[in-house]
């Protein structure tokens, strides 16, 4: 595994693995990503596992089905099957804005330097970079723009509020 | 003209830095071809038939003369000394090199211009009425609303990777000059009985291979909620629009599949959720934006009697006055259209020299501003009527006084096979042949208003479905053919044209058009335009004329 997790400005190895019922969990695994469909059918098997659990969301998933269970997870991972598939952005915003989710939201899959700024603004707080991405460029990309026109799901104020406060 | 504040400037400057860095990383092999593609597209850079093509935004069609001179300068230094005005209030360079694009963007940023989101599967440049702010039939000035949408859509973090491109058009006048019914979203600004601005939203219009007229999904939206509502509509599209098939990915397919009623309901629900957490736009913001639009320093003038004015000039001047000069809100002023449709010039093309001359004239006659229209023409929006004869002379001298606005030879035409890799057929040479064939001005003026649109393939870049006569380039066993349709229009009562029958070779097309027009001339009622007659009569008489009795 040479995937790196970027979180709070630091890199660490990504020791996560997607859970399935026949999974043999080795020692190096720290986080399991639990696909929403398997969670719905295997809650009782998954609950006792003493690993960090992230709910694993795919583009087609409907988040409203998960609302009650979110507190059972240490975080949420949203899959980008290809970087051109932008549905993950809407999922993150729905979690932050409508489901009021405050925990970790992690971008996984085809996660590239040049989309990190958008991901951050949609409420993602950690990123598993696709292998081969330049780590320095990644850190820099999180701050590409100082100001943003529109309301996002991060802490940045939209420009029309800043202008109003002047 | 909207004048940037420090924040606006900083954002475009940071964009230049970002793309410079991305280009460097791409050239160094750090970014793959596939990964670079959307990055360059969202900075306007296509790779097309012979070279890159760069599309620069002219937000809602407004240009200052400083910007025009900069475009001329850029086209000389980085290109072949001409530019192409498109059907979407953009301007294109045809030969820039990839390595120089960051420099071009930096040059543009010095005059408050950019190429942000002029391509790619994102929210594109917002377009509007070329007579915004001056049209006599205007109810609400669309420009501040367009700028608001421009700002909201610029680097919108959630909607940079939509299923497909997304185009928004805004209209605030009685007549729809922005083709809002064939856009992904159409924004109609109106006033209620108390004089308050209210907004109607249409969704799911579009052209391309499946032309669809947009459906009304929201009436009387409060302006404070415009951006929240757009967020909701785009989110529904982003989540449920098809991504498996490029030709089925536009919002029109989703709206059709869901039905407009269900789509509207989904958007409404999402909007209700958004409203709970997102502050409405304060009235101050629209006012601030409106204030950042400079208003020309109009003099108190009276309207002139155009009959008198016409008598002072030559027949050419009279034609131009009738055809290219439009009514204005401000007494004593007129808006003047410079059609970029002189025979033998590719529609929409302007040389660097002409741009400089146009800029000088706009400084002298129209407060240093000009507009571009989706008909690929330029507009001097604020000309004192007393100066019209002098302006005409000056335009005539540089070949920009062609008196054909709205006439058959004011052809809307895509780049077609001469430039575009997707083309089935060339469109520019056909436009020229038609212009040559119909050189007789008396005949043209007798025919009157007639929109002729030519697209080189079914992607419909020249809106052929909404031309009164629409021509589509098709490929028949490797040969260029042209399919003809009639009865399209992009107004409040938008109609889609109907194909008259089998397609033609290029050399046959001008005469077929003449035959179509002859049916109109024989059968028109008093005051009817070609489009009115064609809708009243239906296809049959036109088919009969062109293909003979048996085909019909
Ligand atoms: C030469 C490079 C160009 C390419 C490769 C290109 C490609 C396309 C494609 C593929 C579509 C169809 C999109 C769809 O149906 O989903 C389209 C639509 C369109 N293009 Fe172009 N285009 C080019 C140049 C232009 C130019 C120069 C103009 C203006 C003169 C233009 C204006 C438009 C417009 C107005 C549409 C509207 C149809 C719609 O949005 O439904 N394009 N273009
Ligand atoms: S209509 Fe077709 S040929 Fe014309 S510019 Fe568009 S894609 Fe190219």
XYZ file of C-alpha atoms and ligand atoms in Angstrom:
769
model
C 0.000 0.000 0.000
C 1.620 3.200 -0.983
C -1.432 5.305 -0.633
C -1.032 8.292 1.629
C -3.630 9.847 3.837
C -3.512 13.631 4.104
C -5.174 14.794 7.271
C -4.728 17.955 9.315
C -1.833 19.023 7.113
C 0.143 15.798 7.731
C 0.715 12.657 5.707
C 0.549 9.146 7.065
C 0.248 5.756 5.344
C -3.287 4.785 4.481
C -4.000 1.587 6.406
C -7.631 1.203 5.514
C -9.364 -1.662 3.828
C -12.853 -2.176 2.459
C -14.819 -4.561 4.657
C -16.699 -7.583 3.356
C -18.052 -10.597 5.227
C -15.124 -12.912 4.386
C -12.446 -10.373 5.134
C -9.426 -11.576 7.093
C -8.121 -8.623 8.998
C -4.348 -8.426 9.258
C -2.417 -6.481 11.903
C -1.516 -3.500 9.795
C -5.148 -2.627 9.122
C -6.336 0.303 11.205
C -9.482 1.497 9.495
C -12.191 -0.465 7.806
C -14.411 1.110 5.190
C -17.891 -0.338 5.511
C -19.935 -0.152 2.314
C -23.362 1.226 3.037
C -25.168 -1.755 1.486
C -23.195 -4.220 3.649
C -23.763 -2.129 6.732
C -27.497 -2.309 6.203
C -27.377 -6.099 5.898
C -24.556 -6.956 8.399
C -24.806 -4.478 11.236
C -24.564 -7.188 13.870
C -21.332 -8.597 12.434
C -19.700 -5.220 12.075
C -20.604 -3.584 15.378
C -18.311 -5.746 17.568
C -15.187 -5.157 15.458
C -12.624 -3.215 17.450
C -11.248 -1.209 14.557
C -11.897 2.344 13.460
C -14.931 2.159 11.208
C -15.700 4.498 8.374
C -18.958 4.332 6.518
C -18.046 3.923 2.859
C -20.282 5.836 0.461
C -20.459 5.185 -3.272
C -21.819 7.691 -5.787
C -25.168 5.900 -6.202
C -25.893 5.677 -2.469
C -28.729 7.571 -0.814
C -27.476 9.129 2.391
C -30.806 9.686 4.028
C -31.008 5.953 4.771
C -27.982 6.226 7.004
C -28.897 9.212 9.103
C -29.675 7.302 12.307
C -26.493 5.241 12.152
C -23.905 7.908 11.521
C -22.910 8.119 15.169
C -21.777 4.498 15.070
C -18.887 5.390 12.790
C -15.570 7.094 13.364
C -15.846 8.786 10.024
C -17.196 8.611 6.518
C -15.284 7.787 3.359
C -16.675 8.930 0.035
C -15.509 7.144 -3.081
C -14.501 8.908 -6.291
C -14.484 6.042 -8.794
C -13.034 8.435 -11.352
C -12.151 12.057 -10.715
C -14.661 13.205 -13.341
C -17.537 11.775 -11.327
C -18.550 14.734 -9.194
C -21.316 13.131 -7.163
C -19.073 12.756 -4.131
C -19.017 16.534 -3.727
C -22.780 16.623 -3.300
C -22.650 13.735 -0.837
C -20.152 15.561 1.348
C -22.232 18.709 1.332
C -25.389 16.798 2.177
C -23.613 15.236 5.155
C -22.283 18.533 6.433
C -25.237 20.775 5.675
C -28.309 18.611 5.984
C -27.286 15.711 8.223
C -25.162 18.015 10.337
C -22.279 15.557 10.338
C -19.196 16.942 12.103
C -16.801 13.973 12.020
C -14.115 13.084 9.511
C -15.145 12.985 5.857
C -12.476 11.318 3.789
C -12.088 11.387 0.017
C -10.936 8.045 -1.388
C -10.451 6.642 -4.867
C -9.316 8.770 -7.779
C -8.284 11.669 -5.567
C -5.968 14.090 -7.368
C -4.102 17.218 -6.314
C -6.091 19.505 -8.556
C -9.459 18.662 -7.054
C -8.470 18.970 -3.401
C -9.494 22.583 -3.063
C -13.021 21.820 -4.236
C -13.191 18.801 -1.950
C -12.138 20.832 1.038
C -14.777 23.434 0.297
C -17.438 20.740 0.104
C -16.574 19.598 3.613
C -13.961 16.881 3.115
C -11.449 16.873 5.954
C -9.046 14.118 4.864
C -7.820 12.749 1.576
C -6.308 9.479 0.467
C -4.301 10.573 -2.536
C -4.069 8.415 -5.610
C -0.554 6.929 -5.749
C 1.891 9.119 -7.627
C 0.403 12.471 -6.605
C 2.933 15.050 -5.475
C 2.526 15.601 -1.694
C 3.890 19.161 -1.679
C 1.588 20.152 -4.478
C -1.288 18.575 -2.548
C -0.703 20.634 0.571
C -0.396 23.775 -1.506
C -3.538 22.990 -3.483
C -5.686 23.066 -0.354
C -5.145 26.830 -0.288
C -5.323 27.643 -3.990
C -7.735 30.518 -3.514
C -7.826 32.902 -0.609
C -11.441 33.914 -1.153
C -14.478 32.177 -2.565
C -17.613 33.687 -3.971
C -20.059 31.098 -2.831
C -21.130 29.419 0.343
C -19.476 26.014 0.731
C -19.553 23.499 3.559
C -16.205 24.516 5.014
C -15.478 27.353 7.368
C -14.818 29.867 4.622
C -17.251 32.757 4.473
C -18.682 33.537 1.058
C -17.356 36.747 -0.348
C -20.686 38.542 -0.244
C -20.657 38.196 3.542
C -17.109 39.484 3.784
C -17.956 42.421 1.571
C -21.013 43.202 3.649
C -18.906 43.297 6.823
C -16.529 45.895 5.424
C -19.531 47.550 -17.310
C -18.935 45.678 -14.081
C -15.733 46.917 -12.455
C -13.809 44.369 -10.386
C -13.069 45.118 -6.771
C -9.848 43.846 -5.159
C -11.409 40.494 -4.360
C -12.559 39.871 -7.921
C -9.119 40.793 -9.184
C -7.382 38.570 -6.704
C -9.496 35.601 -7.696
C -8.613 35.856 -11.391
C -4.954 36.465 -10.529
C -4.860 33.366 -8.359
C -6.510 31.448 -11.174
C -3.676 32.424 -13.508
C -1.112 31.208 -10.956
C -2.998 27.981 -10.531
C -3.121 27.244 -14.239
C 0.506 28.248 -14.743
C 1.470 25.726 -12.097
C -0.810 23.069 -13.575
C 0.633 23.605 -17.062
C 4.146 23.350 -15.665
C 3.322 20.107 -13.857
C 1.662 18.736 -16.982
C 4.654 19.567 -19.165
C 6.927 18.010 -16.528
C 4.940 14.785 -16.758
C 3.438 15.080 -13.275
C -0.136 15.341 -14.554
C -1.354 12.796 -17.079
C -3.075 13.718 -20.324
C -6.460 12.579 -19.021
C -6.070 14.401 -15.751
C -4.982 17.603 -17.461
C -7.880 17.569 -19.915
C -10.574 19.050 -17.638
C -8.070 21.478 -16.148
C -7.265 22.988 -19.508
C -10.889 22.862 -20.650
C -11.971 24.813 -17.600
C -9.423 27.406 -18.663
C -10.867 27.537 -22.153
C -8.300 25.427 -23.937
C -9.438 22.869 -26.507
C -7.237 20.817 -28.751
C -9.072 20.802 -32.042
C -8.469 20.014 -35.659
C -5.225 21.830 -36.382
C -4.101 23.431 -33.159
C -5.367 24.347 -29.741
C -8.313 26.681 -29.612
C -8.784 29.006 -26.708
C -12.182 30.289 -25.627
C -12.296 33.484 -23.612
C -15.388 34.541 -21.684
C -17.167 37.785 -22.353
C -19.464 37.647 -19.352
C -22.992 38.492 -20.505
C -21.503 40.034 -23.615
C -20.028 43.265 -22.216
C -16.638 44.595 -23.322
C -14.778 47.803 -22.655
C -12.603 49.258 -25.370
C -9.595 48.579 -23.189
C -10.524 44.914 -23.289
C -11.100 45.012 -27.036
C -7.635 46.464 -27.576
C -6.182 43.806 -25.343
C -7.884 41.104 -27.404
C -6.465 42.645 -30.572
C -3.039 42.779 -29.001
C -3.231 39.162 -27.811
C -4.404 37.953 -31.205
C -1.403 39.627 -32.824
C 1.183 38.437 -30.357
C -0.041 34.937 -29.674
C -2.165 34.117 -32.689
C -2.748 34.961 -36.332
C -4.212 38.411 -35.894
C -7.918 37.668 -35.795
C -10.510 36.418 -33.332
C -13.823 34.622 -33.650
C -16.958 35.725 -31.789
C -19.120 32.734 -30.938
C -22.823 32.140 -30.418
C -22.333 32.118 -26.637
C -20.856 35.522 -25.893
C -17.362 34.123 -25.970
C -14.443 34.919 -28.184
C -12.025 32.362 -29.571
C -8.426 32.311 -30.635
C -7.643 29.574 -33.101
C -3.922 29.020 -32.874
C -2.455 29.722 -29.433
C 0.198 27.348 -28.126
C -0.365 25.489 -24.883
C 2.852 26.805 -23.354
C 1.710 30.381 -23.863
C -1.803 30.027 -22.492
C -0.818 31.005 -18.931
C 0.710 34.200 -20.331
C -2.424 34.916 -22.317
C -4.519 34.420 -19.191
C -2.233 36.787 -17.282
C -2.659 39.397 -20.023
C -6.420 38.972 -19.860
C -6.427 39.335 -16.086
C -4.872 42.811 -16.418
C -8.099 43.943 -18.102
C -10.472 41.984 -15.867
C -11.007 39.139 -18.308
C -10.582 35.391 -18.031
C -11.329 32.039 -19.635
C -12.761 30.458 -16.507
C -15.176 27.614 -17.182
C -15.583 28.427 -20.855
C -15.449 24.707 -21.494
C -15.681 21.449 -19.581
C -18.492 19.767 -17.663
C -19.157 22.743 -15.425
C -21.287 25.864 -15.288
C -20.348 27.895 -18.344
C -20.355 31.567 -19.091
C -23.777 33.040 -18.330
C -25.333 34.730 -21.333
C -28.010 37.377 -21.777
C -29.687 39.906 -24.040
C -27.153 41.944 -25.984
C -29.331 45.011 -25.321
C -29.332 44.499 -21.545
C -29.670 47.789 -19.740
C -30.621 49.747 -22.858
C -33.482 47.834 -24.524
C -36.686 49.797 -24.802
C -38.743 46.720 -23.848
C -36.727 45.897 -20.739
C -38.465 45.169 -17.442
C -35.471 44.269 -15.272
C -31.830 44.937 -16.163
C -30.339 41.436 -16.274
C -26.696 42.473 -15.905
C -26.359 42.562 -12.102
C -28.134 39.195 -11.942
C -25.785 37.769 -14.538
C -22.802 38.999 -12.578
C -24.251 37.480 -9.433
C -24.582 34.152 -11.246
C -21.089 34.539 -12.672
C -19.663 34.959 -9.201
C -21.679 32.122 -7.726
C -20.725 29.746 -10.522
C -17.024 30.684 -10.537
C -15.173 27.751 -8.964
C -18.371 26.475 -7.423
C -16.792 23.619 -5.475
C -19.679 21.216 -5.872
C -20.320 21.667 -9.570
C -16.940 21.555 -11.300
C -17.508 17.931 -12.411
C -21.092 17.758 -13.527
C -22.367 15.027 -15.849
C -22.029 17.519 -18.712
C -21.653 21.196 -19.523
C -24.230 23.526 -18.052
C -25.436 26.758 -19.615
C -27.535 29.427 -17.970
C -29.152 32.304 -19.852
C -30.936 35.295 -18.351
C -33.583 37.529 -19.856
C -35.323 40.570 -18.410
C -37.198 42.055 -21.369
C -40.494 41.379 -23.110
C -38.698 39.831 -26.017
C -36.340 36.960 -25.236
C -33.093 37.786 -27.005
C -31.064 35.263 -25.024
C -32.644 32.009 -26.278
C -33.402 31.083 -22.676
C -35.768 28.276 -23.659
C -32.971 26.260 -25.180
C -30.603 26.534 -22.227
C -30.039 24.114 -19.372
C -31.511 26.772 -17.126
C -33.330 29.882 -18.242
C -33.788 32.731 -15.784
C -36.665 35.096 -16.488
C -36.651 38.316 -14.510
C -39.965 40.083 -14.117
C -41.781 42.463 -11.811
C -44.846 41.750 -9.744
C -47.748 44.163 -9.376
C -45.908 45.982 -6.594
C -42.893 46.472 -8.785
C -40.770 43.911 -6.941
C -38.408 41.705 -8.907
C -39.555 38.109 -9.200
C -37.914 35.271 -11.052
C -39.217 32.398 -13.151
C -36.918 29.461 -13.711
C -36.957 27.152 -16.718
C -34.993 23.952 -16.880
C -34.087 21.277 -19.336
C -33.852 23.160 -22.592
C -31.035 22.402 -24.963
C -30.057 21.723 -28.535
C -27.475 19.231 -29.691
C -28.697 15.902 -31.021
C -31.856 15.922 -28.902
C -33.336 19.410 -29.031
C -35.717 20.180 -26.163
C -37.576 23.300 -25.093
C -37.126 24.152 -21.424
C -39.975 23.667 -18.932
C -41.087 26.175 -16.320
C -40.147 24.703 -12.935
C -40.488 27.661 -10.596
C -42.552 30.811 -10.633
C -42.154 34.013 -8.666
C -38.966 33.119 -6.864
C -37.805 35.852 -4.493
C -34.474 37.222 -5.747
C -32.820 36.650 -2.355
C -33.309 32.943 -2.992
C -31.961 32.777 -6.523
C -28.595 31.270 -5.624
C -30.059 28.834 -3.102
C -32.515 27.684 -5.718
C -29.807 27.286 -8.343
C -27.743 25.306 -5.830
C -30.699 22.978 -5.361
C -31.335 22.515 -9.085
C -27.687 21.851 -9.824
C -27.416 19.413 -6.939
C -30.321 17.345 -8.233
C -28.729 17.353 -11.667
C -25.279 16.523 -10.307
C -26.632 13.594 -8.329
C -29.060 12.094 -10.802
C -27.980 13.230 -14.272
C -26.737 10.343 -16.391
C -23.021 9.779 -16.529
C -22.982 6.561 -18.532
C -23.642 8.137 -21.909
C -22.323 11.509 -22.993
C -25.288 12.099 -25.286
C -27.772 11.495 -22.494
C -25.952 13.444 -19.832
C -27.433 16.911 -20.287
C -30.052 18.080 -17.815
C -32.694 18.004 -20.547
C -32.564 14.188 -20.539
C -32.953 14.069 -16.751
C -35.858 16.513 -16.738
C -37.552 14.525 -19.474
C -36.975 11.199 -17.746
C -38.202 12.480 -14.388
C -40.877 14.696 -15.987
C -40.646 18.432 -15.320
C -43.166 18.134 -12.467
C -41.141 15.572 -10.550
C -37.887 17.347 -11.274
C -39.421 20.589 -9.997
C -40.606 18.848 -6.841
C -37.182 17.323 -6.149
C -35.569 20.726 -6.580
C -38.179 22.331 -4.355
C -37.496 19.804 -1.569
C -33.766 20.283 -1.820
C -34.223 24.049 -1.859
C -36.334 23.868 1.290
C -33.504 22.011 3.003
C -30.904 24.489 1.774
C -33.002 27.462 2.831
C -32.887 26.281 6.428
C -29.123 26.545 6.686
C -28.084 29.049 4.055
C -28.634 32.720 4.519
C -30.567 34.441 1.758
C -28.693 36.965 -0.258
C -28.952 40.378 1.337
C -30.491 43.149 -0.766
C -27.180 44.941 -0.284
C -25.340 42.489 -2.505
C -27.441 43.085 -5.603
C -27.178 46.810 -4.979
C -23.427 46.541 -4.556
C -23.093 44.660 -7.803
C -25.425 47.074 -9.572
C -23.301 49.963 -8.275
C -20.183 48.352 -9.718
C -21.747 48.663 -13.144
C -20.753 52.018 -14.489
C -23.635 53.868 -16.055
C -22.884 55.943 -19.141
C -22.963 59.654 -18.562
C -25.999 60.242 -20.782
C -26.761 63.748 -21.905
C -30.306 65.043 -21.833
C -31.254 64.612 -25.484
C -34.511 64.286 -27.350
C -35.416 61.484 -29.743
C -34.904 62.410 -33.386
C -37.392 61.827 -36.147
C -35.834 58.918 -38.019
C -37.653 59.771 -41.248
C -35.922 63.139 -41.265
C -32.653 61.571 -40.337
C -32.939 58.987 -43.108
C -33.566 61.660 -45.723
C -30.221 63.260 -44.918
C -28.281 60.193 -46.057
C -27.681 57.816 -48.917
C -29.854 54.759 -49.607
C -27.193 52.625 -47.898
C -27.420 54.770 -44.801
C -31.199 54.509 -44.863
C -31.063 50.729 -45.031
C -28.593 50.599 -42.187
C -30.683 52.963 -40.106
C -33.745 50.803 -40.583
C -32.029 47.488 -40.127
C -29.143 47.910 -37.696
C -30.307 50.654 -35.330
C -32.518 49.693 -32.359
C -34.675 51.547 -29.870
C -33.142 52.652 -26.566
C -34.413 53.389 -23.065
C -32.696 56.754 -23.024
C -34.226 59.520 -25.123
C -31.951 60.625 -27.935
C -29.874 57.439 -27.934
C -29.895 54.293 -30.046
C -28.190 50.923 -30.049
C -26.316 50.037 -33.221
C -25.466 46.541 -34.424
C -22.300 45.896 -36.415
C -22.918 42.606 -38.164
C -19.783 40.554 -38.609
C -21.381 39.124 -41.718
C -19.925 40.876 -44.698
C -19.801 38.433 -47.601
C -16.481 36.539 -47.731
C -15.698 37.023 -44.057
C -16.268 33.960 -41.903
C -19.274 34.851 -39.703
C -18.030 36.081 -36.346
C -14.428 36.618 -37.437
C -12.801 40.009 -36.835
C -9.224 41.023 -37.527
C -6.994 42.706 -34.969
C -6.981 45.884 -37.061
C -10.757 45.944 -37.160
C -10.871 45.410 -33.394
C -8.629 48.426 -32.857
C -10.739 50.518 -35.187
C -13.916 49.358 -33.517
C -12.445 50.283 -30.140
C -11.608 53.790 -31.384
C -15.138 54.200 -32.692
C -16.707 52.886 -29.500
C -14.675 55.460 -27.582
C -15.918 58.200 -29.862
C -19.526 57.132 -30.215
C -20.562 54.806 -27.432
C -18.940 55.613 -24.091
C -16.038 53.228 -24.600
C -18.123 50.071 -24.371
C -19.419 47.427 -26.681
C -21.429 44.240 -26.616
C -21.349 40.923 -28.368
C -24.512 39.041 -29.226
C -25.287 35.377 -29.629
C -25.896 36.160 -33.290
C -22.117 36.724 -33.497
C -22.441 40.463 -33.930
C -21.067 43.511 -32.116
C -23.202 46.253 -30.644
C -22.586 49.892 -29.814
C -25.233 50.201 -27.151
C -25.265 53.935 -26.407
C -24.958 56.055 -29.524
C -26.416 59.576 -29.549
C -28.829 59.690 -32.482
C -27.325 62.932 -33.725
C -24.087 61.058 -34.348
C -25.604 58.196 -36.357
C -24.669 59.586 -39.803
C -21.099 60.160 -38.733
C -20.866 56.692 -37.172
C -22.294 55.121 -40.302
C -19.629 56.761 -42.445
C -16.874 55.599 -40.168
C -18.219 52.027 -40.068
C -18.775 51.951 -43.793
C -15.133 52.860 -44.307
C -13.960 49.796 -42.380
C -16.530 47.424 -43.837
C -18.677 47.093 -40.716
C -21.813 48.866 -41.872
C -23.367 45.876 -43.653
C -27.088 46.650 -43.342
C -28.244 43.085 -42.809
C -29.017 42.622 -39.126
C -31.704 39.953 -38.769
C -31.790 39.347 -42.515
C -30.989 36.202 -44.428
C -27.307 37.072 -44.828
C -26.829 37.719 -41.085
C -26.001 34.018 -40.926
C -25.282 32.355 -37.585
C -22.593 29.842 -38.349
C -20.328 27.483 -36.419
C -16.653 26.991 -37.319
C -17.566 23.717 -39.011
C -15.213 21.481 -40.934
C -12.631 24.197 -41.512
C -11.715 24.141 -37.835
C -13.697 21.622 -35.898
C -12.776 17.957 -35.640
C -16.369 16.914 -34.953
C -17.766 18.387 -38.155
C -19.595 16.392 -40.815
C -19.390 19.263 -43.231
C -17.951 22.718 -43.627
C -20.229 25.562 -42.734
C -18.247 28.746 -43.425
C -17.995 28.214 -47.212
C -21.727 27.531 -47.343
C -22.471 30.732 -45.437
C -20.359 32.585 -47.957
C -22.055 30.983 -50.953
C -25.432 31.926 -49.539
C -24.305 35.473 -48.902
C -23.055 35.714 -52.486
C -26.217 34.242 -53.908
C -28.387 36.724 -52.019
C -26.424 39.878 -52.631
C -29.381 41.852 -53.933
C -30.201 44.124 -51.028
C -33.673 45.079 -52.236
C -34.617 41.420 -52.391
C -33.123 40.795 -48.934
C -34.993 43.677 -47.381
C -38.193 42.569 -49.080
C -37.828 39.127 -47.472
C -37.330 40.837 -44.133
C -36.473 39.140 -40.872
C -35.087 35.669 -41.432
C -32.745 33.782 -39.119
C -30.499 31.385 -40.990
C -28.346 29.103 -38.843
C -25.716 26.668 -40.095
C -24.172 23.952 -37.906
C -21.537 21.573 -39.218
C -22.887 18.632 -37.180
C -25.683 17.695 -34.811
C -23.928 19.274 -31.851
C -25.743 22.376 -32.987
C -23.194 25.025 -32.071
C -24.994 27.403 -34.431
C -28.455 26.632 -33.014
C -29.789 25.342 -36.330
C -32.899 23.919 -34.647
C -34.065 27.407 -33.765
C -33.221 29.075 -37.079
C -36.195 30.118 -39.186
C -34.179 28.161 -41.725
C -31.713 25.772 -40.124
C -29.004 23.930 -42.003
C -27.200 20.906 -40.640
C -24.079 19.364 -42.127
C -24.445 15.609 -42.543
C -22.110 12.943 -43.813
C -23.403 10.759 -46.625
C -20.839 8.071 -47.404
C -17.958 10.422 -46.740
C -19.464 13.289 -48.693
C -20.632 16.611 -47.288
C -24.389 17.029 -47.450
C -26.753 19.534 -45.891
C -30.102 18.848 -44.316
C -32.552 21.727 -44.236
C -35.211 22.465 -41.675
C -37.672 25.321 -41.330
C -39.922 26.765 -38.653
C -37.517 27.090 -35.741
C -37.290 30.178 -33.538
C -35.709 31.132 -30.237
C -38.166 33.579 -28.773
C -40.660 33.417 -25.911
C -42.602 31.009 -28.126
C -39.580 28.933 -29.035
C -40.217 26.379 -31.771
C -37.949 23.659 -33.118
C -37.522 23.449 -36.872
C -38.773 20.510 -38.926
C -36.694 18.783 -41.574
C -38.082 19.341 -45.072
C -36.703 16.148 -46.612
C -33.565 14.514 -48.005
C -30.340 16.499 -47.809
C -28.529 18.408 -50.538
C -25.079 18.994 -51.901
C -23.559 22.318 -50.996
C -23.927 23.854 -54.430
C -27.657 23.071 -54.392
C -28.383 24.759 -51.088
C -28.630 28.439 -52.074
C -31.230 27.690 -54.706
C -33.225 25.512 -52.326
C -33.313 28.444 -49.952
C -34.518 30.668 -52.760
C -37.330 28.196 -53.451
C -38.341 28.118 -49.792
C -38.407 31.886 -49.770
C -40.447 32.008 -52.960
C -43.200 30.024 -51.221
C -43.156 32.588 -48.465
C -43.202 35.546 -50.847
C -46.137 34.074 -52.763
C -48.203 33.149 -49.740
C -47.346 35.587 -46.982
C -50.081 37.618 -45.385
C -49.566 41.247 -44.686
C -46.892 41.769 -42.032
C -45.979 38.103 -41.770
C -42.349 37.128 -41.401
C -40.955 33.972 -42.998
C -41.267 32.160 -39.686
C -44.934 33.151 -39.263
C -45.851 31.974 -42.741
C -43.922 28.742 -42.387
C -45.633 27.934 -39.098
C -49.043 28.781 -40.525
C -48.610 26.756 -43.710
C -46.720 23.794 -42.308
C -44.102 21.878 -44.268
C -46.143 20.686 -47.250
C -46.071 23.652 -49.622
C -42.363 24.096 -48.992
C -41.665 20.413 -49.604
C -43.699 20.473 -52.770
C -41.792 23.422 -54.090
C -38.398 21.902 -53.366
C -38.938 18.224 -54.119
C -41.857 18.425 -56.531
C -45.309 16.913 -56.334
C -44.306 13.276 -55.928
C -42.043 13.715 -52.941
C -44.689 15.673 -51.108
C -14.418 23.987 -32.556
C -14.568 23.463 -31.379
C -15.921 23.109 -30.842
C -16.274 21.891 -30.403
C -15.397 20.663 -30.347
C -17.639 21.989 -29.954
C -18.346 20.933 -29.430
C -19.661 20.989 -29.066
C -20.455 19.863 -28.670
C -19.946 18.436 -28.581
C -21.697 20.315 -28.402
C -22.919 19.497 -28.025
C -23.084 19.366 -26.606
C -24.282 18.556 -26.184
O -25.247 18.407 -26.935
O -24.257 18.057 -25.069
C -21.679 21.740 -28.592
C -22.754 22.575 -28.374
C -22.730 23.946 -28.558
N -21.647 24.681 -28.963
Fe -19.880 23.963 -29.560
N -18.084 23.255 -30.126
C -17.067 23.976 -30.679
C -17.095 25.282 -31.033
C -18.167 26.100 -30.806
C -18.242 27.434 -31.287
C -17.162 28.161 -32.061
C -19.436 27.913 -30.901
C -20.027 29.231 -31.254
C -19.959 29.714 -32.498
C -20.083 26.891 -30.143
C -21.316 27.016 -29.549
C -22.049 25.976 -29.076
C -23.415 26.108 -28.700
C -24.227 27.385 -28.692
C -23.848 24.844 -28.377
C -25.271 24.650 -27.973
C -25.945 23.508 -27.957
C -26.347 23.166 -26.545
O -25.784 23.692 -25.607
O -27.244 22.356 -26.416
N -19.296 25.808 -30.110
N -20.434 22.126 -28.992
S -21.759 22.223 -34.680
Fe -20.392 20.498 -34.902
S -19.059 21.196 -36.554
Fe -19.989 23.009 -35.752
S -18.528 23.721 -34.212
Fe -20.088 22.486 -33.178
S -19.178 20.510 -33.016
Fe -18.040 21.612 -34.589
